[in-house]
Amino acid sequence: MGRKNLKLRELFNVNDVPEKFLNFEFPLHLATDSRDVKLNGAFVALEGAKVDGHDFINQALNNGAKLIIAKRNKNLNLNIPENIPVITLDDPEKDLSEIAALRLKNFPPREIIAITGSVGKTSTRAALEKILSSHFKIHAPERSFNTLIGCSSTILGMPEDSEILILEFGANKPGEIKELTEHFKPTTAILTEIAPVHLEGFKNIDGVAREKLEITKSENLKRVIFNSDNEYLKNLNGVSVGKNKNSDYKIIFEGSNYKLPDLKFKIHHKNKTVEIISHVWGSHMAVPLSLALAAGNILGLSLEDCADELKNFEALPGRGRVIFLSDNKFIIDDAYNANPASMSASLKTFAEIKIKNKAVILGEMRELGENAVKYHAGLKNLLSGIEKIILVGELWREAFNNDPEYIYLNSWQEALREIKKFNWSGILIKGSNSIGLSNIVKAL
């Protein structure tokens, strides 16, 4: 067993650390939001466009922070206890990413697995954690921390004896995946999907594809695992996963593949076939689960062990979680995010469920650029057979030409009031996270 974590003198320039704290162990948790601080963790104060983290240092200390990282020459004007180390850096976000990269170079885990794609990153990561955690010492982000500072925070909180590091690489403008790849140099790259997301930054889906494929240029890369059903990924060199008959790990659906709350399908690899049964929403979730299974198998676990680990896997909140209520009603909590690919997949699965009094609350899909209206309009034919359709956001009105068949609202609060008027049996709640539809899930 290694030490819990590295000493401050092993991570930072010793001139940046007060001398009496040089042998202080870096905490196993680092937060950039004072509300996320854990007892005995670290807090990084970042200057944002609207909010300055330095204004929340006291709150972080009240929440149990035992290390503060701040910007140099910032007038903190705070009464910080003498036993709390304060490290000041010229540019905390940039400097911490360099320190995290140096840590990986000097103390590398056996594998650095990075997951990118337009959808499915967090579900793939969670499934992979489930598969690997019984066999290896795993370190992974606690949430979807997929930015430069998010990955840096994850790495700096990694115990020294970790064997496998799992990261998510996200981007909403060109250059971000390249930067993450150059800093953290994954040994295994997993690509989930290329779809029209963040088009305000990427302009078109070709721009999305170019950005995501930057991960394959890692100088330490050993393997690429990819979704072979995706048009932009199918010709990659590496390990293919998908329904395509030539896929290395072939996804097989037989008859009805979805029955609440379980998704059931099979994976065939070489001369073996295993069955996957997991508590997740929708047939589209077969890809994240199968990518995770392929990675676990490649890292030395049997197909059977991987499938067995997924038996009790449950979707994360907001990402296709099925919630049963005491009155035989159910909620599909898919409220964390939405884009045309994930919205279409979720609606198609909802159509498979044969019940009366179906309802949907759909928030608009944001950051889709100049074709946003077109992408919303393309979902209209998937709404047939649903008795109550509530659409939140102005884009729906334009996309559906104010068709009176639908209810158009401007906020999650209005949508909550409206759905309470309807005696629904099952409801799908999905939209971009900024719409706030997760509040409806909590209220119901």
mmCIF file with all atom_site columns, N, CA and C in Angstrom, residues 97-124:
data_model
loop_
_atom_site.group_PDB
_atom_site.id
_atom_site.type_symbol
_atom_site.label_atom_id
_atom_site.label_alt_id
_atom_site.label_comp_id
_atom_site.label_asym_id
_atom_site.label_entity_id
_atom_site.label_seq_id
_atom_site.pdbx_PDB_ins_code
_atom_site.Cartn_x
_atom_site.Cartn_y
_atom_site.Cartn_z
_atom_site.occupancy
_atom_site.B_iso_or_equiv
_atom_site.pdbx_formal_charge
_atom_site.auth_seq_id
_atom_site.auth_comp_id
_atom_site.auth_asym_id
_atom_site.auth_atom_id
_atom_site.pdbx_PDB_model_num
ATOM 1  N N  . SER A 1 97  ? -3.459  22.465 -13.751 1.00 0.00 ? 97  SER A N  1
ATOM 2  C CA . SER A 1 97  ? -3.440  21.488 -14.843 1.00 0.00 ? 97  SER A CA 1
ATOM 3  C C  . SER A 1 97  ? -2.007  21.049 -15.145 1.00 0.00 ? 97  SER A C  1
ATOM 4  N N  . GLU A 1 98  ? -1.063  21.972 -15.039 1.00 0.00 ? 98  GLU A N  1
ATOM 5  C CA . GLU A 1 98  ? 0.343   21.616 -15.258 1.00 0.00 ? 98  GLU A CA 1
ATOM 6  C C  . GLU A 1 98  ? 0.845   20.712 -14.127 1.00 0.00 ? 98  GLU A C  1
ATOM 7  N N  . ILE A 1 99  ? 0.427   21.013 -12.910 1.00 0.00 ? 99  ILE A N  1
ATOM 8  C CA . ILE A 1 99  ? 0.830   20.190 -11.764 1.00 0.00 ? 99  ILE A CA 1
ATOM 9  C C  . ILE A 1 99  ? 0.226   18.794 -11.878 1.00 0.00 ? 99  ILE A C  1
ATOM 10 N N  . ALA A 1 100 ? -1.048  18.721 -12.303 1.00 0.00 ? 100 ALA A N  1
ATOM 11 C CA . ALA A 1 100 ? -1.701  17.421 -12.476 1.00 0.00 ? 100 ALA A CA 1
ATOM 12 C C  . ALA A 1 100 ? -1.002  16.601 -13.552 1.00 0.00 ? 100 ALA A C  1
ATOM 13 N N  . ALA A 1 101 ? -0.633  17.257 -14.654 1.00 0.00 ? 101 ALA A N  1
ATOM 14 C CA . ALA A 1 101 ? 0.073   16.562 -15.733 1.00 0.00 ? 101 ALA A CA 1
ATOM 15 C C  . ALA A 1 101 ? 1.427   16.045 -15.261 1.00 0.00 ? 101 ALA A C  1
ATOM 16 N N  . LEU A 1 102 ? 2.120   16.850 -14.458 1.00 0.00 ? 102 LEU A N  1
ATOM 17 C CA . LEU A 1 102 ? 3.428   16.434 -13.936 1.00 0.00 ? 102 LEU A CA 1
ATOM 18 C C  . LEU A 1 102 ? 3.259   15.262 -12.968 1.00 0.00 ? 102 LEU A C  1
ATOM 19 N N  . ARG A 1 103 ? 2.187   15.293 -12.200 1.00 0.00 ? 103 ARG A N  1
ATOM 20 C CA . ARG A 1 103 ? 1.941   14.184 -11.284 1.00 0.00 ? 103 ARG A CA 1
ATOM 21 C C  . ARG A 1 103 ? 1.771   12.880 -12.058 1.00 0.00 ? 103 ARG A C  1
ATOM 22 N N  . LEU A 1 104 ? 1.007   12.923 -13.145 1.00 0.00 ? 104 LEU A N  1
ATOM 23 C CA . LEU A 1 104 ? 0.801   11.705 -13.940 1.00 0.00 ? 104 LEU A CA 1
ATOM 24 C C  . LEU A 1 104 ? 2.103   11.224 -14.575 1.00 0.00 ? 104 LEU A C  1
ATOM 25 N N  . LYS A 1 105 ? 2.945   12.162 -14.930 1.00 0.00 ? 105 LYS A N  1
ATOM 26 C CA . LYS A 1 105 ? 4.235   11.780 -15.523 1.00 0.00 ? 105 LYS A CA 1
ATOM 27 C C  . LYS A 1 105 ? 5.148   11.122 -14.494 1.00 0.00 ? 105 LYS A C  1
ATOM 28 N N  . ASN A 1 106 ? 5.189   11.676 -13.290 1.00 0.00 ? 106 ASN A N  1
ATOM 29 C CA . ASN A 1 106 ? 6.098   11.179 -12.258 1.00 0.00 ? 106 ASN A CA 1
ATOM 30 C C  . ASN A 1 106 ? 5.547   9.986  -11.471 1.00 0.00 ? 106 ASN A C  1
ATOM 31 N N  . PHE A 1 107 ? 4.220   9.909  -11.364 1.00 0.00 ? 107 PHE A N  1
ATOM 32 C CA . PHE A 1 107 ? 3.588   8.839  -10.595 1.00 0.00 ? 107 PHE A CA 1
ATOM 33 C C  . PHE A 1 107 ? 2.425   8.260  -11.404 1.00 0.00 ? 107 PHE A C  1
ATOM 34 N N  . PRO A 1 108 ? 2.721   7.646  -12.545 1.00 0.00 ? 108 PRO A N  1
ATOM 35 C CA . PRO A 1 108 ? 1.639   7.195  -13.430 1.00 0.00 ? 108 PRO A CA 1
ATOM 36 C C  . PRO A 1 108 ? 0.932   5.957  -12.898 1.00 0.00 ? 108 PRO A C  1
ATOM 37 N N  . PRO A 1 109 ? -0.412  5.929  -12.999 1.00 0.00 ? 109 PRO A N  1
ATOM 38 C CA . PRO A 1 109 ? -1.124  4.679  -12.724 1.00 0.00 ? 109 PRO A CA 1
ATOM 39 C C  . PRO A 1 109 ? -0.890  3.704  -13.869 1.00 0.00 ? 109 PRO A C  1
ATOM 40 N N  . ARG A 1 110 ? -1.323  2.465  -13.680 1.00 0.00 ? 110 ARG A N  1
ATOM 41 C CA . ARG A 1 110 ? -1.132  1.453  -14.721 1.00 0.00 ? 110 ARG A CA 1
ATOM 42 C C  . ARG A 1 110 ? -1.823  1.855  -16.028 1.00 0.00 ? 110 ARG A C  1
ATOM 43 N N  . GLU A 1 111 ? -3.035  2.390  -15.910 1.00 0.00 ? 111 GLU A N  1
ATOM 44 C CA . GLU A 1 111 ? -3.803  2.803  -17.086 1.00 0.00 ? 111 GLU A CA 1
ATOM 45 C C  . GLU A 1 111 ? -4.461  4.152  -16.831 1.00 0.00 ? 111 GLU A C  1
ATOM 46 N N  . ILE A 1 112 ? -4.494  4.981  -17.866 1.00 0.00 ? 112 ILE A N  1
ATOM 47 C CA . ILE A 1 112 ? -5.280  6.215  -17.856 1.00 0.00 ? 112 ILE A CA 1
ATOM 48 C C  . ILE A 1 112 ? -6.331  6.067  -18.953 1.00 0.00 ? 112 ILE A C  1
ATOM 49 N N  . ILE A 1 113 ? -7.568  5.871  -18.552 1.00 0.00 ? 113 ILE A N  1
ATOM 50 C CA . ILE A 1 113 ? -8.665  5.680  -19.502 1.00 0.00 ? 113 ILE A CA 1
ATOM 51 C C  . ILE A 1 113 ? -9.425  6.983  -19.626 1.00 0.00 ? 113 ILE A C  1
ATOM 52 N N  . ALA A 1 114 ? -9.530  7.518  -20.830 1.00 0.00 ? 114 ALA A N  1
ATOM 53 C CA . ALA A 1 114 ? -10.271 8.755  -21.067 1.00 0.00 ? 114 ALA A CA 1
ATOM 54 C C  . ALA A 1 114 ? -11.447 8.466  -21.986 1.00 0.00 ? 114 ALA A C  1
ATOM 55 N N  . ILE A 1 115 ? -12.601 8.982  -21.620 1.00 0.00 ? 115 ILE A N  1
ATOM 56 C CA . ILE A 1 115 ? -13.838 8.744  -22.362 1.00 0.00 ? 115 ILE A CA 1
ATOM 57 C C  . ILE A 1 115 ? -14.328 10.057 -22.938 1.00 0.00 ? 115 ILE A C  1
ATOM 58 N N  . THR A 1 116 ? -14.590 10.083 -24.239 1.00 0.00 ? 116 THR A N  1
ATOM 59 C CA . THR A 1 116 ? -15.152 11.277 -24.855 1.00 0.00 ? 116 THR A CA 1
ATOM 60 C C  . THR A 1 116 ? -16.271 10.879 -25.797 1.00 0.00 ? 116 THR A C  1
ATOM 61 N N  . GLY A 1 117 ? -17.037 11.874 -26.236 1.00 0.00 ? 117 GLY A N  1
ATOM 62 C CA . GLY A 1 117 ? -18.170 11.629 -27.119 1.00 0.00 ? 117 GLY A CA 1
ATOM 63 C C  . GLY A 1 117 ? -19.261 12.645 -26.849 1.00 0.00 ? 117 GLY A C  1
ATOM 64 N N  . SER A 1 118 ? -20.202 12.743 -27.758 1.00 0.00 ? 118 SER A N  1
ATOM 65 C CA . SER A 1 118 ? -21.274 13.730 -27.621 1.00 0.00 ? 118 SER A CA 1
ATOM 66 C C  . SER A 1 118 ? -22.271 13.352 -26.536 1.00 0.00 ? 118 SER A C  1
ATOM 67 N N  . VAL A 1 119 ? -22.506 12.069 -26.351 1.00 0.00 ? 119 VAL A N  1
ATOM 68 C CA . VAL A 1 119 ? -23.405 11.576 -25.303 1.00 0.00 ? 119 VAL A CA 1
ATOM 69 C C  . VAL A 1 119 ? -22.800 10.308 -24.711 1.00 0.00 ? 119 VAL A C  1
ATOM 70 N N  . GLY A 1 120 ? -23.226 9.967  -23.510 1.00 0.00 ? 120 GLY A N  1
ATOM 71 C CA . GLY A 1 120 ? -22.866 8.675  -22.923 1.00 0.00 ? 120 GLY A CA 1
ATOM 72 C C  . GLY A 1 120 ? -21.554 8.609  -22.169 1.00 0.00 ? 120 GLY A C  1
ATOM 73 N N  . LYS A 1 121 ? -20.841 9.730  -22.027 1.00 0.00 ? 121 LYS A N  1
ATOM 74 C CA . LYS A 1 121 ? -19.543 9.686  -21.341 1.00 0.00 ? 121 LYS A CA 1
ATOM 75 C C  . LYS A 1 121 ? -19.688 9.245  -19.880 1.00 0.00 ? 121 LYS A C  1
ATOM 76 N N  . THR A 1 122 ? -20.587 9.906  -19.180 1.00 0.00 ? 122 THR A N  1
ATOM 77 C CA . THR A 1 122 ? -20.711 9.640  -17.750 1.00 0.00 ? 122 THR A CA 1
ATOM 78 C C  . THR A 1 122 ? -21.296 8.258  -17.482 1.00 0.00 ? 122 THR A C  1
ATOM 79 N N  . SER A 1 123 ? -22.247 7.829  -18.293 1.00 0.00 ? 123 SER A N  1
ATOM 80 C CA . SER A 1 123 ? -22.803 6.487  -18.121 1.00 0.00 ? 123 SER A CA 1
ATOM 81 C C  . SER A 1 123 ? -21.749 5.422  -18.398 1.00 0.00 ? 123 SER A C  1
ATOM 82 N N  . THR A 1 124 ? -20.924 5.638  -19.435 1.00 0.00 ? 124 THR A N  1
ATOM 83 C CA . THR A 1 124 ? -19.833 4.699  -19.728 1.00 0.00 ? 124 THR A CA 1
ATOM 84 C C  . THR A 1 124 ? -18.844 4.657  -18.573 1.00 0.00 ? 124 THR A C  1
#
